[in-house]
C-alpha cells in the first residue's frame, strides 16, 4: 500500500541530498527515523584517552619523518 506525504520543495531538496544513490525514499525515511544506539561520548577513562592521544601523536610523528 502506498501513501503520499506532502513536503515543501525545500524539504524535498534536503531529502534528495541525504538520499543514497541506490536508496528509495521509503528506505531513506526509514533510515532517518530508525532508533540507533547513541555514541557514548566520554566513554573512555582518563588513562585510556591519554593512551589514545599518545598513539595519535606517535602516528603523526611517523608521517613527519
XYZ file of C-alpha atoms in Angstrom:
65
model
C 0.000 0.000 0.000
C 1.360 3.393 -0.988
C 0.917 6.613 0.970
C 1.690 10.137 -0.158
C 3.331 12.638 2.139
C 3.346 16.303 1.144
C 6.583 18.151 1.769
C 7.776 21.561 0.686
C 10.168 21.906 -2.223
C 12.884 22.934 0.234
C 12.341 19.804 2.338
C 12.361 17.646 -0.793
C 15.719 19.147 -1.799
C 17.130 18.363 1.653
C 15.870 14.793 1.431
C 17.375 14.452 -2.050
C 20.781 15.425 -0.642
C 20.510 12.854 2.169
C 19.276 10.051 -0.072
C 21.839 7.474 -1.145
C 22.033 6.583 -4.853
C 20.563 3.098 -4.537
C 18.050 4.058 -1.844
C 14.318 4.594 -2.273
C 12.616 7.449 -0.438
C 10.910 4.866 1.766
C 14.322 3.448 2.703
C 15.680 6.956 3.299
C 12.843 7.883 5.641
C 13.105 4.555 7.444
C 16.851 5.106 7.932
C 16.276 8.619 9.259
C 13.659 7.595 11.805
C 15.208 4.329 12.963
C 16.455 4.467 16.510
C 20.173 3.833 16.677
C 22.335 3.345 19.703
C 23.845 6.694 20.694
C 27.587 7.113 20.688
C 28.807 7.173 24.271
C 30.593 10.488 24.496
C 33.343 10.393 27.080
C 33.187 6.620 27.362
C 36.953 6.292 27.837
C 38.518 6.811 31.225
C 41.357 9.337 31.507
C 44.090 6.724 31.174
C 42.613 5.187 28.006
C 42.061 8.624 26.473
C 45.669 9.603 27.231
C 46.993 6.396 25.631
C 44.884 7.125 22.541
C 46.267 10.684 22.338
C 49.812 9.360 22.636
C 49.179 6.804 19.882
C 47.828 9.544 17.618
C 50.873 11.714 18.344
C 53.239 8.819 17.542
C 51.356 8.152 14.323
C 51.578 11.799 13.260
C 55.289 11.889 14.081
C 55.912 8.816 11.930
C 54.430 10.644 8.923
C 56.673 13.658 9.531
C 59.851 11.574 9.115
